[in-house]
PDB file of C-alpha atoms and ligand atoms in Angstrom:
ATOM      1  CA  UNK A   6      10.488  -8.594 -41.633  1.00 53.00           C
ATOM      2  CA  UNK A   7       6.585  -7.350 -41.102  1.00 56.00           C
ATOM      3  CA  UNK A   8       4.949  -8.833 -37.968  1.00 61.00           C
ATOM      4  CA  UNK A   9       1.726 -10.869 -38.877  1.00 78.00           C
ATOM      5  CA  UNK A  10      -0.516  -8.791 -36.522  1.00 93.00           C
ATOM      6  CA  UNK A  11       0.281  -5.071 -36.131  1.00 97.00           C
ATOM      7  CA  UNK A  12       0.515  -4.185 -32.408  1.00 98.00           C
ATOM      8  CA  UNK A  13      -1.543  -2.024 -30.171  1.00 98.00           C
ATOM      9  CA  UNK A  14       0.220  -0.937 -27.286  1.00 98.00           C
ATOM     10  CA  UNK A  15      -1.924   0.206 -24.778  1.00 99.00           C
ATOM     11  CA  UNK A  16      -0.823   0.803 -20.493  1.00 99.00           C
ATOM     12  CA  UNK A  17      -2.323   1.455 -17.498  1.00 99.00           C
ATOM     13  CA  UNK A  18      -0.948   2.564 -13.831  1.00 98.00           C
ATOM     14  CA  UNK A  19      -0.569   0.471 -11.060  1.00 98.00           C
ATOM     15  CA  UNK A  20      -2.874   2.088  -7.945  1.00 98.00           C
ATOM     16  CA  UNK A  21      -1.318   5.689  -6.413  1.00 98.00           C
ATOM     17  CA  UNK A  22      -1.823   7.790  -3.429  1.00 97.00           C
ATOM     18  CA  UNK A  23      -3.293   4.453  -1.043  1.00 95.00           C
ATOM     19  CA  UNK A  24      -5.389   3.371  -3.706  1.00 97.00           C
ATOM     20  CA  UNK A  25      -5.666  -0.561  -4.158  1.00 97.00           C
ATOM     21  CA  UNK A  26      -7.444  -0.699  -7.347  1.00 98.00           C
ATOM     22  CA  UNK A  27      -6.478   1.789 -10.830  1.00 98.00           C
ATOM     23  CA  UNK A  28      -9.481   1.606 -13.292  1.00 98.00           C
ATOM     24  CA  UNK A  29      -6.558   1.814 -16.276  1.00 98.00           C
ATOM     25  CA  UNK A  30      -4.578  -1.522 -14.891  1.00 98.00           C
ATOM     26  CA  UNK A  31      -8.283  -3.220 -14.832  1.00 98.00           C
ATOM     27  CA  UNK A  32      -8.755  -2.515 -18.632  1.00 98.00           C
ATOM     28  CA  UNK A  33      -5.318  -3.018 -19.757  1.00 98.00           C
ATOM     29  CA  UNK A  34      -5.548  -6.558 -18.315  1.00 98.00           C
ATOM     30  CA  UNK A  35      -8.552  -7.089 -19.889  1.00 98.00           C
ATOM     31  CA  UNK A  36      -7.696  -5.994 -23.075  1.00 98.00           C
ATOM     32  CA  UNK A  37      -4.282  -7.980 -22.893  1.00 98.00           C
ATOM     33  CA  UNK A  38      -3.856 -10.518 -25.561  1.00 98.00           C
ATOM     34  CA  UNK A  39      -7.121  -9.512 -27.329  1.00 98.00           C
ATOM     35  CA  UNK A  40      -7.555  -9.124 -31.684  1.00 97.00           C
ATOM     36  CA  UNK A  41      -9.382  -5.668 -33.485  1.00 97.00           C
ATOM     37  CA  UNK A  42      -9.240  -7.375 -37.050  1.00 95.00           C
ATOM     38  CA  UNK A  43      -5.164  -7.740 -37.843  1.00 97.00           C
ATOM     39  CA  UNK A  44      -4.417  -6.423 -34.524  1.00 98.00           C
ATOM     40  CA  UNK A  45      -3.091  -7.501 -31.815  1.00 98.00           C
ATOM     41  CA  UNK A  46      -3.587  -5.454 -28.180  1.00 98.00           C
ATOM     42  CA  UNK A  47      -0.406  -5.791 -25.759  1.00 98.00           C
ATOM     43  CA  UNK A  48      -1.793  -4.676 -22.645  1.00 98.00           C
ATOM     44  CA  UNK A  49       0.938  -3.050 -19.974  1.00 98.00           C
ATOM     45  CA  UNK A  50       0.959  -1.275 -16.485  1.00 98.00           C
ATOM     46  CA  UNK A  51       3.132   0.930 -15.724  1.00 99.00           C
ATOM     47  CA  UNK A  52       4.806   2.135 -12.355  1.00 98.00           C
ATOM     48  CA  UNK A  53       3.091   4.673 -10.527  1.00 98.00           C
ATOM     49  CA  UNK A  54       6.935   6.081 -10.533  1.00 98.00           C
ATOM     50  CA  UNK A  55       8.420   9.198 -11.887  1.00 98.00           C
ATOM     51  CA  UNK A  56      11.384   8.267 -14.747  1.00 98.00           C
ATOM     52  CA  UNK A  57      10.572   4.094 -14.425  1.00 98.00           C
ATOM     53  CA  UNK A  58       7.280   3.979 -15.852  1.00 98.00           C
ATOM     54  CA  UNK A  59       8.161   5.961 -18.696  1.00 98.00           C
ATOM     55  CA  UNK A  60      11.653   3.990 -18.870  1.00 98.00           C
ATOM     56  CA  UNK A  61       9.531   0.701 -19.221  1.00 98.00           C
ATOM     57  CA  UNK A  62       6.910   2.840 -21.662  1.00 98.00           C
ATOM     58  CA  UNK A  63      10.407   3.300 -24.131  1.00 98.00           C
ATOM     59  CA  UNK A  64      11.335   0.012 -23.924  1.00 98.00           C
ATOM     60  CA  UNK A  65       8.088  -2.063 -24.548  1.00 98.00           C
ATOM     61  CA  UNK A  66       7.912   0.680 -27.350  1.00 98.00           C
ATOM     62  CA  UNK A  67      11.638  -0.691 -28.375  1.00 97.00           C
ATOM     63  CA  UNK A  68      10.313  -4.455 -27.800  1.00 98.00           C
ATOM     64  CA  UNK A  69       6.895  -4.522 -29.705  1.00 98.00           C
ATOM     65  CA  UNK A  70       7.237  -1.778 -32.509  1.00 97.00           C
ATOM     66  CA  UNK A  71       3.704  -0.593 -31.906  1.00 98.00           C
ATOM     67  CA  UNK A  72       2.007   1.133 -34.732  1.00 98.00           C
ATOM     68  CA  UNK A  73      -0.345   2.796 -31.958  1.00 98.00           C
ATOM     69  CA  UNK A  74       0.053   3.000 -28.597  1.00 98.00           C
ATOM     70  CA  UNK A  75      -2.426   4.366 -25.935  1.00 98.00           C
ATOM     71  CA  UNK A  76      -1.483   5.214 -22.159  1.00 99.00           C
ATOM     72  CA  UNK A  77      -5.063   5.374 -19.652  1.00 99.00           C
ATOM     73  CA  UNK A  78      -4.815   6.656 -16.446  1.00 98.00           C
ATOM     74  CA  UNK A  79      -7.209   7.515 -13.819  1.00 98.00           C
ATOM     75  CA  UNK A  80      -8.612  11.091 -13.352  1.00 98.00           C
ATOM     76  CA  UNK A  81     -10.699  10.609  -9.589  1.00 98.00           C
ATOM     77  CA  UNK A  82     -13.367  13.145  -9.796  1.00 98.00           C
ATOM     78  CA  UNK A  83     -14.219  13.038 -14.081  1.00 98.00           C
ATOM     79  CA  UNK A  84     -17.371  12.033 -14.885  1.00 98.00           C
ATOM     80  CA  UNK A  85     -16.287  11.402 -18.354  1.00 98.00           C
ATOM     81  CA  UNK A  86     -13.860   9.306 -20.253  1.00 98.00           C
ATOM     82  CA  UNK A  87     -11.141  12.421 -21.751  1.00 98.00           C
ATOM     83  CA  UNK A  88      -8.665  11.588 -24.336  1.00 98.00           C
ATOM     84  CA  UNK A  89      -5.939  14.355 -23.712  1.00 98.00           C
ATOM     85  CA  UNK A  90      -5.328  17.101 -26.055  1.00 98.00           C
ATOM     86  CA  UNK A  91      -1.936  17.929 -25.345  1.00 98.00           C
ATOM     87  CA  UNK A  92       1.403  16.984 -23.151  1.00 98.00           C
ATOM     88  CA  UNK A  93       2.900  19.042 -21.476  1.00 98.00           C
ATOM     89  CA  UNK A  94       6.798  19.350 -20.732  1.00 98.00           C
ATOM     90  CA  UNK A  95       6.608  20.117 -16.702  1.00 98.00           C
ATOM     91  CA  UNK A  96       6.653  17.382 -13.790  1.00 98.00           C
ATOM     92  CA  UNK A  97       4.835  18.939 -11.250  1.00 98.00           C
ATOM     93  CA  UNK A  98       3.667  16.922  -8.506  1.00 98.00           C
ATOM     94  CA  UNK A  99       1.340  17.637  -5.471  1.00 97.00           C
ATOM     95  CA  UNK A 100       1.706  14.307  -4.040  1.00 98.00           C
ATOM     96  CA  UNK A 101       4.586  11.749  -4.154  1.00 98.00           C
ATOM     97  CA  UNK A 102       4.303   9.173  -6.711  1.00 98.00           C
ATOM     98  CA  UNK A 103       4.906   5.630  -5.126  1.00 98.00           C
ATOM     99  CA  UNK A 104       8.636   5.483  -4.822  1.00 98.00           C
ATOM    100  CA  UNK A 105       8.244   8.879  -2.632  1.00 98.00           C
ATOM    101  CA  UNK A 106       9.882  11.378  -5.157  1.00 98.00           C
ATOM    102  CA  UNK A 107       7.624  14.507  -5.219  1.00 98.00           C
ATOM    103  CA  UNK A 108       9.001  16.972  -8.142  1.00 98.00           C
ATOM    104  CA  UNK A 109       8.640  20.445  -8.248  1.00 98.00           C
ATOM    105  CA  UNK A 110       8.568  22.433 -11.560  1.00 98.00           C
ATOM    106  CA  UNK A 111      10.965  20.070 -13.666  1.00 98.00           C
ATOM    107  CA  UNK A 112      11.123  19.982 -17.731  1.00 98.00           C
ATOM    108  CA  UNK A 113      10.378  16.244 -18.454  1.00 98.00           C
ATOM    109  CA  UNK A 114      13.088  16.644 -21.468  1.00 98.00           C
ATOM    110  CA  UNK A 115      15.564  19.624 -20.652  1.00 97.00           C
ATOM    111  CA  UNK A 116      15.636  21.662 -23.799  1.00 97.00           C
ATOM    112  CA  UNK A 117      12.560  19.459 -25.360  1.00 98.00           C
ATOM    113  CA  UNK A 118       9.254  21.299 -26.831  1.00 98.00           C
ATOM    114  CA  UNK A 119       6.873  23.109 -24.414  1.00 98.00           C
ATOM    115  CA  UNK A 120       4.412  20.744 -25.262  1.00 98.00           C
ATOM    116  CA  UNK A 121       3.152  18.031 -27.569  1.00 98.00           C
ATOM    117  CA  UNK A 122      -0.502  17.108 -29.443  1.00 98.00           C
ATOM    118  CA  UNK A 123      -2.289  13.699 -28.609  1.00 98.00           C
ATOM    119  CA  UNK A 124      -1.673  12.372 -32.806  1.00 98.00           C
ATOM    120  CA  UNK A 125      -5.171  10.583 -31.931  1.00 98.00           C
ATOM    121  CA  UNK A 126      -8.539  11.867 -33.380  1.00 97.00           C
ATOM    122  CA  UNK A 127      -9.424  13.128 -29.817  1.00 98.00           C
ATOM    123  CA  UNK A 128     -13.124  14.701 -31.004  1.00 97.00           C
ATOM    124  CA  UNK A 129     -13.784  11.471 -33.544  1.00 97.00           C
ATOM    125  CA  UNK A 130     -13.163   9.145 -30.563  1.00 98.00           C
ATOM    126  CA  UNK A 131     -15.656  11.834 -27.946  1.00 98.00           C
ATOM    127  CA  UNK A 132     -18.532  11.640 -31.178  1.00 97.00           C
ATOM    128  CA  UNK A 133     -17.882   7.823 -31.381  1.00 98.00           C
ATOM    129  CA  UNK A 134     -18.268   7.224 -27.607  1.00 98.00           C
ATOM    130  CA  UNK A 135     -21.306   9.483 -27.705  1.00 98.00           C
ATOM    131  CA  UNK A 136     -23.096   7.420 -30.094  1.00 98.00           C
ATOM    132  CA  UNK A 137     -22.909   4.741 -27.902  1.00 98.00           C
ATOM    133  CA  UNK A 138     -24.335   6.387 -25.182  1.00 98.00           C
ATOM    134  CA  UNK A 139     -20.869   6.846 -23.177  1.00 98.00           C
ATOM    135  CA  UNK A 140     -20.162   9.915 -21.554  1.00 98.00           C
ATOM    136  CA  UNK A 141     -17.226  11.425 -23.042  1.00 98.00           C
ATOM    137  CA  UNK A 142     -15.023  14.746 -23.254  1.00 98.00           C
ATOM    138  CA  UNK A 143     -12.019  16.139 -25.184  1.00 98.00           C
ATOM    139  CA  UNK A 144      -9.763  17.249 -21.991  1.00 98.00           C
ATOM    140  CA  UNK A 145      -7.048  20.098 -22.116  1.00 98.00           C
ATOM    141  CA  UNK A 146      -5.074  19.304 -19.528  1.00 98.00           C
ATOM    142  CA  UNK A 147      -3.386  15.612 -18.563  1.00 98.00           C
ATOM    143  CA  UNK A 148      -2.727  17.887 -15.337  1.00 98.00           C
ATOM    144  CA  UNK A 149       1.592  17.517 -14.262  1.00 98.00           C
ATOM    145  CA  UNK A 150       1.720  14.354 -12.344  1.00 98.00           C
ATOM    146  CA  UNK A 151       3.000  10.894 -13.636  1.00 98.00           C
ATOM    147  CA  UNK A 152      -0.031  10.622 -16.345  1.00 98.00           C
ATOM    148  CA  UNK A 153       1.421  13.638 -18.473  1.00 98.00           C
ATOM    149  CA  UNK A 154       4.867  12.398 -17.613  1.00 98.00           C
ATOM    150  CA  UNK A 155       4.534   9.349 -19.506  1.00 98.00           C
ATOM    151  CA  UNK A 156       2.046  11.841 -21.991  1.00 99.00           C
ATOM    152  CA  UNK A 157       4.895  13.799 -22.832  1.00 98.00           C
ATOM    153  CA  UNK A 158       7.364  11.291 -22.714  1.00 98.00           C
ATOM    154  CA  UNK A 159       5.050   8.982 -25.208  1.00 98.00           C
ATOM    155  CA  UNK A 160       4.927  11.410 -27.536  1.00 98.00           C
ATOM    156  CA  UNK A 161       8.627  12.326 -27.384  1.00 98.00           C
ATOM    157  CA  UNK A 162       9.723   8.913 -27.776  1.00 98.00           C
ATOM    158  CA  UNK A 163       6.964   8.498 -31.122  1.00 98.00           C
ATOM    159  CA  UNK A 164       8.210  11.679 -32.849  1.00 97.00           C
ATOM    160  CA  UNK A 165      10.808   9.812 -34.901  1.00 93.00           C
ATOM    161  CA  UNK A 166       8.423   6.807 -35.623  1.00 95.00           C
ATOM    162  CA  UNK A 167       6.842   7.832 -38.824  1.00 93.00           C
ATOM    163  CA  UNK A 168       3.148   6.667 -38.924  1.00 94.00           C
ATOM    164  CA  UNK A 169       2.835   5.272 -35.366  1.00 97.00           C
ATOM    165  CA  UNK A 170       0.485   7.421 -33.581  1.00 97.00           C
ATOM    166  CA  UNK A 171      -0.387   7.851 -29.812  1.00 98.00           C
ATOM    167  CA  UNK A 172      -2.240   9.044 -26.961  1.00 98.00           C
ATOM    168  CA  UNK A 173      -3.621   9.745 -23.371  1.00 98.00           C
ATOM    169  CA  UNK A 174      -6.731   8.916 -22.282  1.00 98.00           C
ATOM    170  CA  UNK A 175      -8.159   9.991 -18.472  1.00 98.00           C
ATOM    171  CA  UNK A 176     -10.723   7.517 -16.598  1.00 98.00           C
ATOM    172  CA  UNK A 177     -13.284   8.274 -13.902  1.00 98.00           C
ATOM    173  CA  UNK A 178     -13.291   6.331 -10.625  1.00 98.00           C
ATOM    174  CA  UNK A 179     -14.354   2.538 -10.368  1.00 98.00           C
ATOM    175  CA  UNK A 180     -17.577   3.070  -8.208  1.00 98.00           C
ATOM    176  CA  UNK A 181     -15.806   1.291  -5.511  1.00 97.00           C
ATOM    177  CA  UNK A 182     -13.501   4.160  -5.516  1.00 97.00           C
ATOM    178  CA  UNK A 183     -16.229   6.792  -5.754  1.00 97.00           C
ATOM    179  CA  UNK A 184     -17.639   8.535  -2.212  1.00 94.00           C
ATOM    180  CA  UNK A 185     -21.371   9.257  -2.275  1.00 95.00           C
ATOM    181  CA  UNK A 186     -22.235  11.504  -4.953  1.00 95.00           C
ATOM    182  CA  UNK A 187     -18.885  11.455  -7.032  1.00 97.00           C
ATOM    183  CA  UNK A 188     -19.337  10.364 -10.318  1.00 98.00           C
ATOM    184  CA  UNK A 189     -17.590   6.507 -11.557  1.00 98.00           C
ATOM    185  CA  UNK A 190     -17.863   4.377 -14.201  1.00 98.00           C
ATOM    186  CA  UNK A 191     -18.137   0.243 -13.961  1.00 98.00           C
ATOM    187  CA  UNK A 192     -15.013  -1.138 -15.536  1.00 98.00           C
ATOM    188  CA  UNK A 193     -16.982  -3.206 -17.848  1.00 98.00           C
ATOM    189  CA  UNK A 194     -18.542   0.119 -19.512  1.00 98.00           C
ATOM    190  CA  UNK A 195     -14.964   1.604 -19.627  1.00 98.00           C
ATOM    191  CA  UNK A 196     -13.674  -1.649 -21.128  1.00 98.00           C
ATOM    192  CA  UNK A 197     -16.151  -1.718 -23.997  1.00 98.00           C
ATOM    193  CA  UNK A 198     -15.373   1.936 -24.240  1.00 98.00           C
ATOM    194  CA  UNK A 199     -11.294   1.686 -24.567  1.00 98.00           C
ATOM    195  CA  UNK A 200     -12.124  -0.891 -27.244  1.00 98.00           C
ATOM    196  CA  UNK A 201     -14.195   1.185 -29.319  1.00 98.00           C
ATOM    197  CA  UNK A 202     -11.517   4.256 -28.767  1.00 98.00           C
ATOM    198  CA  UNK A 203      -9.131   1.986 -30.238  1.00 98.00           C
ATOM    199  CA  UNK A 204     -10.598   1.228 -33.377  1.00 98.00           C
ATOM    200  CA  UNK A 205     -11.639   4.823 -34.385  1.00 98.00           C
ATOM    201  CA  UNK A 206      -8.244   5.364 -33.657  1.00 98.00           C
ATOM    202  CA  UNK A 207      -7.093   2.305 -35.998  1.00 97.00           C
ATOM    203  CA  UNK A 208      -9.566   3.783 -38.490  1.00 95.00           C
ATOM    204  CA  UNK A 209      -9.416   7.447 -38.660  1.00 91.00           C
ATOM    205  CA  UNK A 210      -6.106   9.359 -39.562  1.00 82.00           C
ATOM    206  CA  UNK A 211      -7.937  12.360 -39.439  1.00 84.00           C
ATOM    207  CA  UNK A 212      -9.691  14.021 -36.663  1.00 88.00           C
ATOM    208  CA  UNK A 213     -13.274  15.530 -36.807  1.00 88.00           C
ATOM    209  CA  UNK A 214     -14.067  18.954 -36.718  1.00 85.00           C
ATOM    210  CA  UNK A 215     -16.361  19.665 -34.293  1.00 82.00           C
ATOM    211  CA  UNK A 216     -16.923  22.037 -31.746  1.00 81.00           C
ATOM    212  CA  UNK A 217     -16.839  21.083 -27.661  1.00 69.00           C
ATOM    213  CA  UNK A 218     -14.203  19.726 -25.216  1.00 64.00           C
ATOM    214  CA  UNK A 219     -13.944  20.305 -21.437  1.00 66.00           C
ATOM    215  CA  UNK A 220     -12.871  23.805 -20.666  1.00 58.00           C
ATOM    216  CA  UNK A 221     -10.515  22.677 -18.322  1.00 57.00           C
TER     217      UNK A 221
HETATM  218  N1  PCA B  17      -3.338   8.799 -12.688  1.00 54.98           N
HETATM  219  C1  PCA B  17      -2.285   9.709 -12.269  1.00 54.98           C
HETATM  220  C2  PCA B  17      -1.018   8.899 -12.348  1.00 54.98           C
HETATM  221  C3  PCA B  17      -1.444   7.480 -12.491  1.00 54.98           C
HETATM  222  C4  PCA B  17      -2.876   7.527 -12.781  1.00 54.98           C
HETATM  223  O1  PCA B  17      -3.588   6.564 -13.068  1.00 54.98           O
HETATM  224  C5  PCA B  17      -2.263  11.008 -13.069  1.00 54.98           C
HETATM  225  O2  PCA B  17      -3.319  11.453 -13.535  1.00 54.98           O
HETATM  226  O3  PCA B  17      -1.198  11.598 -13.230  1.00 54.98           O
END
């Protein structure tokens, strides 16, 4: 039987490395519970945990039959809100994650693709944030820690879901994160931000072409 109101999945991370606050649990809350038209978001945060937050990522995928789902995490240090390009299939940690475990140079899925594409319109969403004034960036690396864990492991997990299509997008700091000088973002701007992300990505099956993206 069809659902009444399509679901948005979209997760954050608890706080990592002695944090107490994670900019992508804050907006996942927030966004818990709300409409875009038909839609309804189911907001989720994940373990800060090698294996168990992707383990609960497969089975809220299992338990709400998204047709989108976007993972946030926080990127300290980016000044810009960066939907990921690509996943890629290596857990490579240079801290532990909160349950200790500290990987070194392990395939996510032994035998499973090098890598895999974000299926969202990365550069659409960048232009859309633009026009509001948002400071935004296509980035090409979700970097090898727990954020491109779940990445990769998204995007494994969606390959044999015809039409549902996901994501990764990075967050700066909270500015009560943020030393002197390093760049944040109030949660309220990255709220409104995630929301407007989420309808281009409702809207658009096709990316734009346009030139720019971080170079890193
Ligand atoms: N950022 C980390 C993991 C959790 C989070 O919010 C990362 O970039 O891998």
């Amino acid at each position: 039987m069809k659902k009444s109101s399509p679901t948005i999945l979209l997760t954050g991370f608890e706080p990592f490395d002695g944090a107490t606050v994670n900019p992508s649990a804050g907006i996942a809350r927030r966004l818990h519970g709300r409409k875009l038209g038909r839609h309804l978001i189911e907001g989720v945060v994940l373990p800060c945990r090698f294996g168990d937050a992707l383990a609960m990522l497969q089975s809220e995928i299992r338990r709400l039959d998204p047709v989108l789902v976007i993972c946030l995490g926080q990127a300290g240090g980016r000044a810009e809100i960066t939907p990921e390009r690509v996943a890629i299939n290596i857990d490579d940690a240079r801290i532990p994650d909160n349950a200790g475990r500290q990987p070194v140079d392990q395939p996510i899925v032994p035998r499973g693709p090098a890598a895999y594409w974000s299926t969202l319109p990365v550069k659409a969403i960048v232009a859309a944030l633009h026009a509001r004034g948002l400071p935004a960036a296509v980035s090409q690396t979700a970097g090898t820690f727990v954020c491109n864990h779940v990445f990769y492991g998204l995007m494994h997990a969606l390959r044999r879901r015809r039409g549902v299509r996901g994501g990764f997008i990075h967050l700066p700091w909270l500015p009560e994160q943020a030393g002197a000088g390093q760049p944040a973002l109030a949660l309220d701007v990255m709220v409104g931000a995630i929301e407007v992300t989420l309808r281009v990505a409702l809207r658009r099956k096709r990316d734009l072409r346009a030139a720019g993206g971080r170079t890193h």
